[in-house]
Short mmCIF file of C-alpha atoms in Angstrom, two decimals:
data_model
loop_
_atom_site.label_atom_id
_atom_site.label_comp_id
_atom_site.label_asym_id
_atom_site.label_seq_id
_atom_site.Cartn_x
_atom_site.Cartn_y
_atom_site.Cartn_z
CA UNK C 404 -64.85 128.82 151.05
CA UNK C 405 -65.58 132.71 150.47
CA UNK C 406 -68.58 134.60 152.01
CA UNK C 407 -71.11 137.11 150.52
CA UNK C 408 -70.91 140.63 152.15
CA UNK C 409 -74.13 142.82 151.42
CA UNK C 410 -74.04 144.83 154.32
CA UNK C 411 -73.70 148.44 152.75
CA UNK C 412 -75.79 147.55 149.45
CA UNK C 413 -78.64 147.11 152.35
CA UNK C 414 -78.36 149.37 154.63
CA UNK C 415 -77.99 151.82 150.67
CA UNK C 416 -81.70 150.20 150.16
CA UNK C 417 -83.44 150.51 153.54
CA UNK C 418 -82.28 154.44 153.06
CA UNK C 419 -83.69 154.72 149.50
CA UNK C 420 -87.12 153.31 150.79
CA UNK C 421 -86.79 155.17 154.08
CA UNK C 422 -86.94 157.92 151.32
CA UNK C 423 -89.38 157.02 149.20
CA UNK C 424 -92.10 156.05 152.57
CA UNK C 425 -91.01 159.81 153.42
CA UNK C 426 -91.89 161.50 150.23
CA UNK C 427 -95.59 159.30 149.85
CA UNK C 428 -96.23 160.08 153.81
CA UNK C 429 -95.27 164.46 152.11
CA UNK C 430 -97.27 163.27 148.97
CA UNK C 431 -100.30 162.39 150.54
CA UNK C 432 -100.42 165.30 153.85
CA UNK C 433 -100.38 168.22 150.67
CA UNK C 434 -103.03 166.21 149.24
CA UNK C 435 -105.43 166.42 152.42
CA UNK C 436 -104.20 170.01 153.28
CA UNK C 437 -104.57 171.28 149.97
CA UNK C 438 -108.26 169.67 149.99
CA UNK C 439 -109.02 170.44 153.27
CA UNK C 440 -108.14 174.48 153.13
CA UNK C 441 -110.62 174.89 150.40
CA UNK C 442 -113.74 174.69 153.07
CA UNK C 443 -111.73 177.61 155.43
CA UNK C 444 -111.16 180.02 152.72
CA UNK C 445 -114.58 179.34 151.03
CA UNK C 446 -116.21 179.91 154.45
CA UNK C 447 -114.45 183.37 154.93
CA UNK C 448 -115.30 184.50 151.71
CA UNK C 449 -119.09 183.53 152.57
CA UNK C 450 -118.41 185.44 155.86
CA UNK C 451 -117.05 188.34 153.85
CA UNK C 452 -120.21 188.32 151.78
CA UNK C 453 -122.27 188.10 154.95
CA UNK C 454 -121.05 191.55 156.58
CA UNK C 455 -122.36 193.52 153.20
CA UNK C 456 -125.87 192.70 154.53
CA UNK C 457 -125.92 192.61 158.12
CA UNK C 458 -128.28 194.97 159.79
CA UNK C 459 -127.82 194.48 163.42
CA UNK C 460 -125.46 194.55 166.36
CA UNK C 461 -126.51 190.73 166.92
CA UNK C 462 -125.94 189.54 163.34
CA UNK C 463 -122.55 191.25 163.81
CA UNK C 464 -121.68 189.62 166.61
CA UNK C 465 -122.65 185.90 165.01
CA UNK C 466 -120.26 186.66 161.78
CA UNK C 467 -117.46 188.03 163.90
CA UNK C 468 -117.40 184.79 165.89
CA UNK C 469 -117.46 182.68 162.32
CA UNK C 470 -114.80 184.64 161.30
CA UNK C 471 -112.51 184.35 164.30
CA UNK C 472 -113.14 180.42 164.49
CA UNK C 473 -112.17 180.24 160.66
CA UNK C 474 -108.94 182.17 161.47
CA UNK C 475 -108.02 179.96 164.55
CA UNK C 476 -108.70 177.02 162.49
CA UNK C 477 -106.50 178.03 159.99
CA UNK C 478 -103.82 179.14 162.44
CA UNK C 479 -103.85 175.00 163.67
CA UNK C 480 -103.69 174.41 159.86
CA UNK C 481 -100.20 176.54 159.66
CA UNK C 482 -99.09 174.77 163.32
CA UNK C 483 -99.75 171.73 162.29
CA UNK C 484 -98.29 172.09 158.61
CA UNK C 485 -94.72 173.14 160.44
CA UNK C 486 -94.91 170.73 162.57
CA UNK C 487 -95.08 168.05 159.68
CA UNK C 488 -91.82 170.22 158.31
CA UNK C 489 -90.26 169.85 161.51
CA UNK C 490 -89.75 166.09 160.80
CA UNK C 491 -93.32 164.78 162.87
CA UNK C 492 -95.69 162.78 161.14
CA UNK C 493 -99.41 163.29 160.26
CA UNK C 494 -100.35 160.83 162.21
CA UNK C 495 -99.39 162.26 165.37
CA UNK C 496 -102.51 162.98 167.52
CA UNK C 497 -102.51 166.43 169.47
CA UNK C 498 -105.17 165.67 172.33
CA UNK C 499 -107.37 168.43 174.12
CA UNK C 500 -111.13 168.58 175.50
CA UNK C 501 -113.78 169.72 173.29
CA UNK C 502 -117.05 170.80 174.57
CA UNK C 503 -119.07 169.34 171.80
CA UNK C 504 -122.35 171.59 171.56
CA UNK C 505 -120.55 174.72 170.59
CA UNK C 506 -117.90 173.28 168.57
CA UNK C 507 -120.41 171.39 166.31
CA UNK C 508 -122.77 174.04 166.58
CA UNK C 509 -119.98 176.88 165.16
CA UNK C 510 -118.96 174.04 162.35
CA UNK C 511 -122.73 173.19 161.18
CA UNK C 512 -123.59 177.43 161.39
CA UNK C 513 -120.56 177.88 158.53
CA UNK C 514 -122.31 175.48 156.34
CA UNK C 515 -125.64 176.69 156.90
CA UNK C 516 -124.05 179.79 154.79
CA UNK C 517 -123.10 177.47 152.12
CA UNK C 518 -126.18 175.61 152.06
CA UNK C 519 -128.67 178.46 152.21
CA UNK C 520 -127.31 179.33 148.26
CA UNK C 521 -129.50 176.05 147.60
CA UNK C 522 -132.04 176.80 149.96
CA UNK C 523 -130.75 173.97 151.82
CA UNK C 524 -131.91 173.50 155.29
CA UNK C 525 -129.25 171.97 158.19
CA UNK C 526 -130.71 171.06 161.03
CA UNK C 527 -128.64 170.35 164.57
CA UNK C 528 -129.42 167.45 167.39
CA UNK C 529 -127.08 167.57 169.84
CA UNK C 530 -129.40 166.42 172.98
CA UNK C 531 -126.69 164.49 175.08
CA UNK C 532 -123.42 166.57 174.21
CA UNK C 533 -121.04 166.78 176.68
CA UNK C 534 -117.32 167.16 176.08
CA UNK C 535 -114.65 164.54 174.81
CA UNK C 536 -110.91 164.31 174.75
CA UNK C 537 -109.45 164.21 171.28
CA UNK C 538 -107.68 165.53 168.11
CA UNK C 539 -109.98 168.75 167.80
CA UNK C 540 -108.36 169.24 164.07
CA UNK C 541 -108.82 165.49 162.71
CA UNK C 542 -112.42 165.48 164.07
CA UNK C 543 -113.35 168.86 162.33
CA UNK C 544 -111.98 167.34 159.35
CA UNK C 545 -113.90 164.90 159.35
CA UNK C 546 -117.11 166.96 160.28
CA UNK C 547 -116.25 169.57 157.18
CA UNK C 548 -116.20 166.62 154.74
CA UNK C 549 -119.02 164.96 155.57
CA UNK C 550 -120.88 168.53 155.45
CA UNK C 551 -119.16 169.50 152.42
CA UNK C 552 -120.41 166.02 150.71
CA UNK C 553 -123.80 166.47 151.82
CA UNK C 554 -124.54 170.07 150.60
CA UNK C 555 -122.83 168.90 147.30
CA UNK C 556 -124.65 165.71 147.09
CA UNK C 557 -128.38 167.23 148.30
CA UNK C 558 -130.30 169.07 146.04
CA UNK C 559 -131.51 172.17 145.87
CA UNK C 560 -134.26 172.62 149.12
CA UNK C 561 -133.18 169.66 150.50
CA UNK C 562 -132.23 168.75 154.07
CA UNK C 563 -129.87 167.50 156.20
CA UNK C 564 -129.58 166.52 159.69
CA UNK C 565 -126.58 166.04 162.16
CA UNK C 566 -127.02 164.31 164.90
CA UNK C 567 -124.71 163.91 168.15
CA UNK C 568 -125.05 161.75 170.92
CA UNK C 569 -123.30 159.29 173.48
CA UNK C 570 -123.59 155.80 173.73
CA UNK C 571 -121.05 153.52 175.85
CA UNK C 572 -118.49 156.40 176.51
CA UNK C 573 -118.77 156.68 172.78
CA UNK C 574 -119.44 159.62 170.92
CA UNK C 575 -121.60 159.60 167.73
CA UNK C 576 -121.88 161.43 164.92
CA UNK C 577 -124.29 161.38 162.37
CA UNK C 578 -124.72 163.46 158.95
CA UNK C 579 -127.80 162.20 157.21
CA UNK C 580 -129.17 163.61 154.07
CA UNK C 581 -132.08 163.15 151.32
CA UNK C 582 -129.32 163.49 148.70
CA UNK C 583 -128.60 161.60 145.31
CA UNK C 584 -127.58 158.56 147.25
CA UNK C 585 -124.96 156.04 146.30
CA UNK C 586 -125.15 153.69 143.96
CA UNK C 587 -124.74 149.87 145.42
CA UNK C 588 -121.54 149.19 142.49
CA UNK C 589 -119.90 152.26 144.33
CA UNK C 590 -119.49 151.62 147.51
CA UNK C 591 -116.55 149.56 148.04
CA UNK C 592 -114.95 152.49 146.38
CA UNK C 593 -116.29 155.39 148.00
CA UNK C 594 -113.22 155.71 150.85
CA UNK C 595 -110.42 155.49 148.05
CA UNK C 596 -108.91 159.32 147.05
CA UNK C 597 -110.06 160.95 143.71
CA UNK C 598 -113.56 158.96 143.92
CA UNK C 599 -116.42 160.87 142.82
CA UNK C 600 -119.76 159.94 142.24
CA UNK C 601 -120.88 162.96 139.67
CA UNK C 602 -118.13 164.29 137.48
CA UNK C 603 -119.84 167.95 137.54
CA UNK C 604 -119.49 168.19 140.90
CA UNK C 605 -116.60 169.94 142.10
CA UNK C 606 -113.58 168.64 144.22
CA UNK C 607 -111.29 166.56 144.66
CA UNK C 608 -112.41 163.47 145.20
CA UNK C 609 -110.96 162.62 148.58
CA UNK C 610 -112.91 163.65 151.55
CA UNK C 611 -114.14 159.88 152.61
CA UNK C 612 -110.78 158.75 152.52
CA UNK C 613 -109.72 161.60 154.76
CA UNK C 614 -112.38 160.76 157.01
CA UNK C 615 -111.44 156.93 156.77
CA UNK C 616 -107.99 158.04 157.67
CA UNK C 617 -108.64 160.34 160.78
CA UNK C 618 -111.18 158.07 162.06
CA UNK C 619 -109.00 155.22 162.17
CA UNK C 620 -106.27 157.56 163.53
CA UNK C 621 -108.89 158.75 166.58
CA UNK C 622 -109.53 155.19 167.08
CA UNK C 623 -113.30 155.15 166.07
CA UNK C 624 -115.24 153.84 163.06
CA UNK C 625 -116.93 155.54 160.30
CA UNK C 626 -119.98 153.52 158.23
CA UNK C 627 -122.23 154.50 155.17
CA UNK C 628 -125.67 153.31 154.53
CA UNK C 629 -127.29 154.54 151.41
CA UNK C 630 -129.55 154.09 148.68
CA UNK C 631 -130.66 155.62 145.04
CA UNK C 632 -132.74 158.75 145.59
CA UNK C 633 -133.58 158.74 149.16
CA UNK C 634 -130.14 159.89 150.50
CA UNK C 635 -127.09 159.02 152.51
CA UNK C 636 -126.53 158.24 156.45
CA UNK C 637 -122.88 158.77 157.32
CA UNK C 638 -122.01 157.33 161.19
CA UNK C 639 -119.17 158.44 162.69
CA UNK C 640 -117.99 156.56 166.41
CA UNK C 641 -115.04 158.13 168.22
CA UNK C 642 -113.84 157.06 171.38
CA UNK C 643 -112.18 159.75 173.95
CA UNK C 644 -107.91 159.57 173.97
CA UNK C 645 -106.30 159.02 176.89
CA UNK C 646 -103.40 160.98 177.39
#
């Protein structure tokens, strides 16, 4: 009779792969910040540029308030990158109300700067906003990438049109474009990181898969519908949070 005892060698690998789950979960939140700060400190520069040719007290006022939202948003960036430090997980949701017209509104005016350098036109519909309860950060994420995507993907005078309404006690997003479009072979691998569909465009290659992630996170459901040369819908269902 004798007996196998394996306890410690175990409880040695459940600890090793604790570790290793730890440092992907640290892998992958640099990743999305890293991406994801790019669109802040672009917009300030823009907003930099901006104040060399304003001319009136009322332009003054509208570059001010970019600025300051850029600065708070990076401010939640730096809260929410100690809070990862502090041992909590990206995942963790920080609920609070939104009132949807002038968030969007602030978020589509920023890229309106970028997209003006290719006489880009961005155009808002917003007629049923209201307010929602939800993870103000995740959803601007998600917001920024699909703008960023489709001033990179639209060319020059093109257009693009974001649309919000409710339907159900859900709220919609859409970011529509008359961009490149994506090809049919590409689309199962649009929402995996470092997928690009023009090498001389610049990035990283992982906004979809952000916005994959923080949809799923916010409980809602993000879609594509595309085709060659006519451009790309992106719809974006989120669901208020309770609690």
């Amino acid at each position: 009779m004798f007996s196998i005892f394996t306890g410690p060698r175990r409880t040695k690998h459940s600890k090793i792969k604790e570790l290793q789950e730890q440092l992907a979960q640290m892998d992958e939140f640099i990743r999305i910040w890293s991406h994801d700060i790019n669109m802040p400190i672009m917009a300030l520069n823009n907003g930099l540029k901006a104040l060399k040719a304003i001319t009136t007290v009322e332009d003054l006022a509208v570059v001010l308030g970019d600025l300051m939202y850029i600065v708070g948003y990076l401010e939640e960036i730096n809260s929410n990158i100690r809070t990862f430090m502090n041992g909590e997980h990206y995942e963790r949701l920080h609920i609070k109300r939104i009132d949807l017209l002038p968030w969007l509104r602030q978020i589509v005016s920023l890229y309106a700067v970028v997209a003006s350098y290719k006489r880009q036109k961005i155009e808002l519909f917003a007629p049923e906003a209201g307010t929602i309860d939800t993870d103000d950060i995740k959803l601007s994420q998600i917001i920024f990438n699909l703008l960023s995507n489709a001033v990179k993907y639209t060319p020059i005078e093109g257009h693009i049109y974001v649309n919000l309404y409710n339907k159900d006690d859900i709220t919609v997003f859409e970011v529509q474009d008359d961009g490149i479009g994506i090809p049919a072979s590409q689309m199962d691998n649009i929402w995996l990181p470092h997928t690009r569909l023009e090498n001389n465009v610049p990035g990283l290659g992982i906004g979809l898969f952000v916005c994959k992630k923080n949809t799923k996170l916010l409980g809602g459901d993000i879609t594509v519908s595309s085709h060659i040369g006519e451009g790309t819908l992106v719809t974006v269902k989120i669901p208020a949070q309770k609690g």
